[in-house]
Amino acid sequence: MPAASATLVAFDAAERPHFEVSEWRTNFARHSVPYAQITSGGPPRDGIPPLDHPKFVTADAAAAWLKDNEPVIAFSSGADARAYPLQILIWHEIVNDLVGGMPVLITFCPLCNSAIAFERTLDGATYDFGTTGKLRNSDLIMWDRQSESWWQQFTGEAIAGDLTGKQLKFLPASIVSFADFKQAHADGKVLSRETGFARAYGRNPYAGYDDINASPFLFDGTSDPRLKPMERVVALTVRGEDVAYPYSVLSQAKVVNDTRGGQAFVVIWQSGATSALDRAAINASRDIGATGVFERTLAGKLLTFSADASGFVDEQTQSHWNILGQAVDGALKGKQLMPMVHFDHFWFAWAAFKPNTIIYK
């Protein structure tokens, strides 16, 4: 593991960070993005405190304070299924966790509505992450405590420090309602409110932020005019091709059977999950729905999906499926579709990092 630099290496004045660096041991001489693109989000380093020793409770216990319609990040590793309520993540943004024996990083950037999971083992070393208090394209910049390199949450890439250019591995995760999570994972664990910090869990400190006619906060880039900046999209990269599916389209279609670069997959949407960024009380916010993206080849058979009153059904076997890709009834009951890494973001943020994105219409 590269050691953090004790002193700054001299570099061109034009590339010198414009922010205070005295609290950092980061090797700022190494970086892959212009420092002019980095802005302050307000809080200092770890002023938004990450959760390093998360506690979990049963779904039944969490139901005392977590409503069925509230959004959670659903993540599984093997038989270990966990839910990370956005009512907690909105105050912490980062959870360093161990799920099914795998060191994982669960992240949420409220300004971009970006919930992303990563493996936090890199080249045989395990890293712990915090928040720098800095943003790029309005997106969270993280730092690791081992090398003090800085990482872009959106891309999972180290953008400054000794690890510049290194890439964290994305892991499949979905934002779904608490009701859908506990129905799919009866023995699943839920991140506890016992975090060691006093925060107004259940309250949204960004009330009204996701108004589709509003402007993004702390974003000084040029918005792609093909969609409104605050339009929600499901976005993914399939064999080098970036594609986005607007919620406004998905909420009408419910199901999109698609193929990109020879990869067949399905994008599904269903109602029942609230926005974490609408009203002051998250459980009283408007319903924006939840999504899932899965490979639609199972045991060598290509499946074609449609929506029905119970959820989703495949035409080939008439089996019924839930938002987490589980067959809950029919010939394939008990089977699991392979989840694909996908992202539920505001359009402005995805387009800033992926300007060549194709928009599904």
Short mmCIF file of C-alpha atoms in Angstrom, two decimals:
data_model
loop_
_atom_site.label_atom_id
_atom_site.label_comp_id
_atom_site.label_asym_id
_atom_site.label_seq_id
_atom_site.Cartn_x
_atom_site.Cartn_y
_atom_site.Cartn_z
CA MET A 1 0.00 0.00 0.00
CA PRO A 2 1.50 3.39 -0.95
CA ALA A 3 2.28 5.52 2.07
CA ALA A 4 0.66 8.93 2.40
CA SER A 5 3.05 11.75 1.55
CA ALA A 6 4.28 13.73 4.53
CA THR A 7 4.94 16.87 2.51
CA LEU A 8 3.70 18.42 -0.68
CA VAL A 9 5.84 17.94 -3.75
CA ALA A 10 6.42 21.14 -5.69
CA PHE A 11 4.27 21.52 -8.79
CA ASP A 12 3.17 24.17 -11.24
CA ALA A 13 1.36 27.08 -9.59
CA ALA A 14 -1.48 26.81 -12.08
CA GLU A 15 -2.18 23.31 -10.77
CA ARG A 16 -1.87 24.20 -7.09
CA PRO A 17 -5.01 23.46 -5.02
CA HIS A 18 -7.00 26.61 -4.32
CA PHE A 19 -8.29 25.15 -1.04
CA GLU A 20 -6.58 24.73 2.33
CA VAL A 21 -4.31 21.68 2.34
CA SER A 22 -2.54 21.95 5.70
CA GLU A 23 -4.83 19.36 7.36
CA TRP A 24 -4.07 16.79 4.68
CA ARG A 25 -1.15 14.39 4.11
CA THR A 26 -2.39 13.90 0.55
CA ASN A 27 0.16 13.99 -2.27
CA PHE A 28 -1.59 16.79 -4.18
CA ALA A 29 1.17 16.79 -6.80
CA ARG A 30 -0.58 13.73 -8.24
CA HIS A 31 -4.05 14.34 -9.59
CA SER A 32 -6.13 13.46 -12.65
CA VAL A 33 -8.61 16.35 -12.69
CA PRO A 34 -8.06 20.14 -12.61
CA TYR A 35 -8.30 21.45 -9.07
CA ALA A 36 -10.37 24.33 -10.44
CA GLN A 37 -13.23 21.82 -10.78
CA ILE A 38 -13.24 21.09 -7.04
CA THR A 39 -15.41 23.25 -4.79
CA SER A 40 -16.22 23.33 -1.10
CA GLY A 41 -19.46 21.75 0.02
CA GLY A 42 -19.32 23.63 3.31
CA PRO A 43 -18.43 21.04 5.99
CA PRO A 44 -14.78 20.26 6.79
CA ARG A 45 -13.14 16.85 6.48
CA ASP A 46 -15.54 14.29 7.98
CA GLY A 47 -17.81 17.16 9.04
CA ILE A 48 -20.41 14.80 7.59
CA PRO A 49 -19.30 11.81 9.66
CA PRO A 50 -19.05 8.39 8.02
CA LEU A 51 -20.22 5.29 9.88
CA ASP A 52 -17.26 3.03 10.62
CA HIS A 53 -18.86 0.58 13.05
CA PRO A 54 -22.45 0.27 11.83
CA LYS A 55 -24.97 -1.57 13.96
CA PHE A 56 -27.91 -3.46 12.52
CA VAL A 57 -31.34 -4.53 13.71
CA THR A 58 -34.02 -6.84 12.40
CA ALA A 59 -36.62 -5.55 9.97
CA ASP A 60 -39.28 -5.99 12.66
CA ALA A 61 -37.30 -3.82 15.07
CA ALA A 62 -36.65 -1.18 12.39
CA ALA A 63 -40.37 -0.98 11.64
CA ALA A 64 -40.79 0.99 14.89
CA TRP A 65 -39.18 4.01 13.21
CA LEU A 66 -38.93 3.15 9.49
CA LYS A 67 -42.10 3.34 7.42
CA ASP A 68 -42.89 0.89 4.62
CA ASN A 69 -42.72 3.58 1.93
CA GLU A 70 -39.30 4.93 2.93
CA PRO A 71 -36.35 4.40 0.58
CA VAL A 72 -33.46 2.13 1.53
CA ILE A 73 -30.32 1.07 -0.29
CA ALA A 74 -30.65 -2.71 -0.68
CA PHE A 75 -27.34 -4.58 -0.89
CA SER A 76 -26.58 -8.30 -0.63
CA SER A 77 -23.43 -10.38 -0.52
CA GLY A 78 -24.24 -14.06 -0.54
CA ALA A 79 -26.97 -14.73 2.01
CA ASP A 80 -26.23 -11.51 3.89
CA ALA A 81 -28.86 -8.94 2.83
CA ARG A 82 -28.81 -5.45 4.31
CA ALA A 83 -30.87 -2.28 4.04
CA TYR A 84 -29.38 1.16 4.56
CA PRO A 85 -32.22 3.66 5.11
CA LEU A 86 -31.70 6.96 3.32
CA GLN A 87 -33.10 8.69 6.41
CA ILE A 88 -29.74 7.73 7.99
CA LEU A 89 -27.45 7.89 4.94
CA ILE A 90 -28.58 11.43 4.14
CA TRP A 91 -26.76 12.52 7.33
CA HIS A 92 -23.63 10.37 6.94
CA GLU A 93 -23.18 9.66 3.19
CA ILE A 94 -20.67 6.84 3.80
CA VAL A 95 -20.84 3.48 5.57
CA ASN A 96 -17.71 1.33 5.84
CA ASP A 97 -19.14 -2.14 6.29
CA LEU A 98 -18.39 -5.86 6.09
CA VAL A 99 -21.18 -7.78 4.35
CA GLY A 100 -20.99 -11.52 3.86
CA GLY A 101 -17.29 -11.29 4.68
CA MET A 102 -16.70 -8.67 1.97
CA PRO A 103 -15.42 -5.18 2.89
CA VAL A 104 -17.89 -2.85 1.20
CA LEU A 105 -18.45 0.88 0.92
CA ILE A 106 -22.06 2.09 0.82
CA THR A 107 -22.36 5.72 -0.30
CA PHE A 108 -25.08 8.29 -0.89
CA CYS A 109 -24.61 11.80 -2.23
CA PRO A 110 -27.86 13.75 -1.65
CA LEU A 111 -26.97 16.54 -4.09
CA CYS A 112 -26.78 14.04 -6.98
CA ASN A 113 -29.23 11.50 -5.54
CA SER A 114 -26.48 8.94 -6.12
CA ALA A 115 -26.47 5.73 -4.07
CA ILE A 116 -23.43 3.65 -5.02
CA ALA A 117 -21.85 0.54 -3.51
CA PHE A 118 -18.19 -0.42 -3.92
CA GLU A 119 -15.80 -3.11 -2.86
CA ARG A 120 -13.26 -1.35 -0.66
CA THR A 121 -10.46 -3.86 -1.14
CA LEU A 122 -7.93 -2.78 -3.73
CA ASP A 123 -4.73 -4.62 -4.72
CA GLY A 124 -4.98 -6.77 -1.61
CA ALA A 125 -5.44 -3.87 0.82
CA THR A 126 -8.65 -2.77 2.57
CA TYR A 127 -9.42 0.94 2.73
CA ASP A 128 -11.64 2.98 5.04
CA PHE A 129 -13.35 6.06 3.64
CA GLY A 130 -14.55 9.43 4.85
CA THR A 131 -15.94 12.66 3.40
CA THR A 132 -13.56 15.43 2.30
CA GLY A 133 -16.18 18.18 2.44
CA LYS A 134 -15.39 18.88 -1.23
CA LEU A 135 -17.46 18.40 -4.37
CA ARG A 136 -16.91 18.05 -8.10
CA ASN A 137 -19.90 18.44 -10.41
CA SER A 138 -21.87 18.69 -7.13
CA ASP A 139 -20.80 15.12 -6.33
CA LEU A 140 -19.23 13.85 -3.12
CA ILE A 141 -15.43 13.55 -3.04
CA MET A 142 -14.33 10.86 -0.58
CA TRP A 143 -10.93 10.18 0.97
CA ASP A 144 -9.31 7.02 2.25
CA ARG A 145 -7.59 7.01 5.63
CA GLN A 146 -4.72 4.76 4.55
CA SER A 147 -3.20 6.90 1.77
CA GLU A 148 -5.34 10.05 2.13
CA SER A 149 -6.05 9.94 -1.59
CA TRP A 150 -9.23 11.63 -2.78
CA TRP A 151 -11.91 9.65 -4.63
CA GLN A 152 -14.84 10.69 -6.80
CA GLN A 153 -17.97 8.95 -5.56
CA PHE A 154 -19.64 9.04 -8.96
CA THR A 155 -16.84 7.23 -10.80
CA GLY A 156 -15.15 5.33 -7.97
CA GLU A 157 -11.81 6.68 -9.19
CA ALA A 158 -9.00 8.21 -7.16
CA ILE A 159 -8.55 11.75 -8.51
CA ALA A 160 -5.81 13.08 -6.21
CA GLY A 161 -3.05 11.57 -4.09
CA ASP A 162 -0.77 8.56 -4.33
CA LEU A 163 -3.57 6.29 -5.59
CA THR A 164 -4.58 8.62 -8.44
CA GLY A 165 -5.99 6.58 -11.31
CA LYS A 166 -6.95 3.58 -9.19
CA GLN A 167 -10.53 2.35 -9.58
CA LEU A 168 -12.86 0.86 -6.98
CA LYS A 169 -15.08 -2.00 -8.12
CA PHE A 170 -18.78 -1.14 -8.39
CA LEU A 171 -21.22 -3.54 -6.74
CA PRO A 172 -24.94 -3.92 -7.59
CA ALA A 173 -27.26 -2.04 -5.22
CA SER A 174 -30.78 -0.66 -5.54
CA ILE A 175 -32.90 2.01 -3.89
CA VAL A 176 -36.20 0.33 -3.02
CA SER A 177 -38.92 0.76 -0.42
CA PHE A 178 -38.44 -0.72 3.03
CA ALA A 179 -41.58 -2.81 2.41
CA ASP A 180 -40.06 -4.39 -0.70
CA PHE A 181 -36.78 -5.09 1.07
CA LYS A 182 -38.30 -6.86 4.06
CA GLN A 183 -40.68 -8.84 1.86
CA ALA A 184 -37.76 -10.07 -0.24
CA HIS A 185 -35.41 -10.65 2.71
CA ALA A 186 -37.32 -11.85 5.77
CA ASP A 187 -34.04 -12.29 7.68
CA GLY A 188 -32.44 -9.13 6.30
CA LYS A 189 -30.62 -6.64 8.51
CA VAL A 190 -31.37 -2.92 8.69
CA LEU A 191 -28.85 -0.22 9.58
CA SER A 192 -29.63 0.97 13.11
CA ARG A 193 -30.25 4.51 14.25
CA GLU A 194 -27.76 3.80 17.02
CA THR A 195 -24.88 5.42 15.17
CA GLY A 196 -23.14 7.24 18.00
CA PHE A 197 -24.23 10.57 16.51
CA ALA A 198 -27.17 12.82 17.36
CA ARG A 199 -28.98 13.48 14.09
CA ALA A 200 -32.60 14.13 13.14
CA TYR A 201 -33.06 10.75 11.46
CA GLY A 202 -36.25 10.70 9.43
CA ARG A 203 -35.91 14.40 8.57
CA ASN A 204 -34.68 15.66 5.23
CA PRO A 205 -32.22 18.59 5.55
CA TYR A 206 -32.60 19.24 1.80
CA ALA A 207 -36.38 19.77 1.78
CA GLY A 208 -37.68 20.63 -1.68
CA TYR A 209 -34.36 19.96 -3.37
CA ASP A 210 -35.63 17.47 -5.93
CA ASP A 211 -38.19 19.77 -7.54
CA ILE A 212 -37.83 18.89 -11.21
CA ASN A 213 -38.01 22.58 -12.13
CA ALA A 214 -35.30 23.57 -9.64
CA SER A 215 -31.58 24.00 -10.26
CA PRO A 216 -28.89 21.75 -8.79
CA PHE A 217 -26.95 23.03 -5.80
CA LEU A 218 -23.23 23.85 -6.08
CA PHE A 219 -23.10 22.83 -9.74
CA ASP A 220 -21.36 25.27 -12.06
CA GLY A 221 -21.22 23.03 -15.13
CA THR A 222 -23.37 23.19 -18.24
CA SER A 223 -26.49 21.04 -18.01
CA ASP A 224 -27.31 18.74 -20.90
CA PRO A 225 -30.57 20.25 -22.25
CA ARG A 226 -32.03 16.95 -23.45
CA LEU A 227 -33.63 16.48 -20.01
CA LYS A 228 -34.31 18.81 -17.13
CA PRO A 229 -31.33 18.87 -14.73
CA MET A 230 -33.30 17.41 -11.82
CA GLU A 231 -35.01 14.67 -13.84
CA ARG A 232 -34.39 11.30 -12.22
CA VAL A 233 -32.85 8.65 -14.47
CA VAL A 234 -31.79 5.03 -14.18
CA ALA A 235 -28.40 4.95 -15.85
CA LEU A 236 -25.87 2.26 -16.63
CA THR A 237 -22.86 1.51 -18.77
CA VAL A 238 -23.23 -1.63 -20.88
CA ARG A 239 -20.09 -2.81 -22.65
CA GLY A 240 -18.83 0.73 -23.05
CA GLU A 241 -22.19 2.28 -23.97
CA ASP A 242 -23.82 4.73 -21.57
CA VAL A 243 -27.62 4.76 -21.52
CA ALA A 244 -30.19 6.50 -19.32
CA TYR A 245 -33.86 5.71 -18.75
CA PRO A 246 -35.87 8.70 -17.44
CA TYR A 247 -38.24 8.00 -14.56
CA SER A 248 -40.88 9.93 -16.49
CA VAL A 249 -40.72 7.24 -19.18
CA LEU A 250 -40.32 4.27 -16.86
CA SER A 251 -43.29 5.26 -14.70
CA GLN A 252 -45.46 4.87 -17.78
CA ALA A 253 -43.78 1.84 -19.38
CA LYS A 254 -43.07 -0.02 -16.10
CA VAL A 255 -40.81 -2.45 -18.01
CA VAL A 256 -38.18 -1.97 -20.71
CA ASN A 257 -36.67 -5.07 -22.31
CA ASP A 258 -33.47 -3.85 -23.90
CA THR A 259 -30.25 -5.09 -25.50
CA ARG A 260 -27.02 -3.08 -25.70
CA GLY A 261 -23.73 -4.33 -27.05
CA GLY A 262 -25.15 -7.84 -27.22
CA GLN A 263 -26.16 -7.77 -23.53
CA ALA A 264 -29.87 -8.43 -22.92
CA PHE A 265 -31.33 -6.88 -19.78
CA VAL A 266 -34.54 -5.54 -18.31
CA VAL A 267 -35.20 -2.24 -16.54
CA ILE A 268 -38.22 -2.29 -14.21
CA TRP A 269 -40.05 0.38 -12.23
CA GLN A 270 -42.81 0.21 -9.65
CA SER A 271 -44.44 2.69 -7.31
CA GLY A 272 -44.26 2.57 -3.54
CA ALA A 273 -41.01 4.32 -2.55
CA THR A 274 -40.85 7.95 -1.49
CA SER A 275 -38.24 10.55 -2.33
CA ALA A 276 -35.63 11.22 0.35
CA LEU A 277 -35.26 14.79 -0.93
CA ASP A 278 -38.82 16.09 -1.14
CA ARG A 279 -40.56 17.11 2.09
CA ALA A 280 -38.97 17.68 5.48
CA ALA A 281 -40.39 14.35 6.67
CA ILE A 282 -39.15 11.61 4.36
CA ASN A 283 -42.06 9.28 5.07
CA ALA A 284 -44.49 12.04 4.04
CA SER A 285 -42.73 12.78 0.76
CA ARG A 286 -44.12 12.03 -2.67
CA ASP A 287 -43.94 8.58 -4.23
CA ILE A 288 -41.24 8.44 -6.93
CA GLY A 289 -41.09 4.67 -7.25
CA ALA A 290 -38.19 2.24 -7.30
CA THR A 291 -36.19 0.56 -10.05
CA GLY A 292 -34.19 -2.54 -10.79
CA VAL A 293 -31.94 -3.63 -13.66
CA PHE A 294 -31.21 -7.29 -14.33
CA GLU A 295 -29.80 -9.59 -16.96
CA ARG A 296 -32.73 -11.31 -18.61
CA THR A 297 -30.97 -14.52 -19.55
CA LEU A 298 -31.48 -17.21 -16.94
CA ALA A 299 -30.05 -20.72 -17.28
CA GLY A 300 -29.46 -20.06 -20.98
CA LYS A 301 -33.03 -18.93 -21.65
CA LEU A 302 -33.82 -15.37 -22.78
CA LEU A 303 -36.78 -13.97 -20.87
CA THR A 304 -39.10 -11.15 -21.90
CA PHE A 305 -40.88 -9.26 -19.14
CA SER A 306 -44.04 -7.23 -18.74
CA ALA A 307 -45.83 -5.64 -15.80
CA ASP A 308 -49.01 -6.93 -14.23
CA ALA A 309 -51.04 -6.19 -11.12
CA SER A 310 -48.80 -8.37 -8.93
CA GLY A 311 -45.49 -6.99 -10.18
CA PHE A 312 -43.67 -8.41 -13.18
CA VAL A 313 -44.13 -11.54 -15.26
CA ASP A 314 -42.01 -13.26 -17.88
CA GLU A 315 -43.72 -14.35 -21.07
CA GLN A 316 -41.81 -17.62 -21.38
CA THR A 317 -42.81 -19.28 -18.08
CA GLN A 318 -45.47 -16.90 -16.69
CA SER A 319 -43.46 -16.70 -13.47
CA HIS A 320 -43.94 -13.62 -11.30
CA TRP A 321 -41.03 -11.47 -10.14
CA ASN A 322 -40.45 -8.69 -7.63
CA ILE A 323 -38.48 -5.42 -7.86
CA LEU A 324 -35.35 -7.18 -6.53
CA GLY A 325 -35.33 -9.74 -9.34
CA GLN A 326 -36.67 -12.68 -7.34
CA ALA A 327 -39.19 -15.10 -8.81
CA VAL A 328 -41.95 -15.26 -6.20
CA ASP A 329 -44.43 -17.51 -8.02
CA GLY A 330 -44.63 -19.82 -11.01
CA ALA A 331 -42.30 -22.34 -12.63
CA LEU A 332 -39.18 -20.32 -11.74
CA LYS A 333 -40.15 -19.59 -8.12
CA GLY A 334 -37.05 -19.20 -6.00
CA LYS A 335 -34.80 -18.17 -8.88
CA GLN A 336 -32.86 -14.91 -8.87
CA LEU A 337 -32.08 -12.72 -11.88
CA MET A 338 -28.48 -11.49 -12.05
CA PRO A 339 -28.48 -7.83 -10.94
CA MET A 340 -26.60 -5.31 -13.05
CA VAL A 341 -24.72 -2.32 -11.70
CA HIS A 342 -26.98 0.66 -12.29
CA PHE A 343 -27.46 4.10 -10.84
CA ASP A 344 -30.48 6.22 -9.87
CA HIS A 345 -29.24 9.78 -10.35
CA PHE A 346 -30.35 13.27 -11.20
CA TRP A 347 -29.77 13.80 -14.91
CA PHE A 348 -27.44 16.79 -14.50
CA ALA A 349 -24.94 14.72 -12.53
CA TRP A 350 -24.91 11.66 -14.77
CA ALA A 351 -24.61 13.82 -17.90
CA ALA A 352 -21.72 15.81 -16.40
CA PHE A 353 -19.67 12.64 -16.04
CA LYS A 354 -21.15 10.75 -19.03
CA PRO A 355 -21.84 13.38 -21.73
CA ASN A 356 -22.24 10.82 -24.55
CA THR A 357 -25.14 9.06 -22.90
CA ILE A 358 -27.98 7.72 -25.05
CA ILE A 359 -31.41 8.55 -23.61
CA TYR A 360 -34.08 5.90 -23.92
CA LYS A 361 -37.33 7.30 -25.32
#
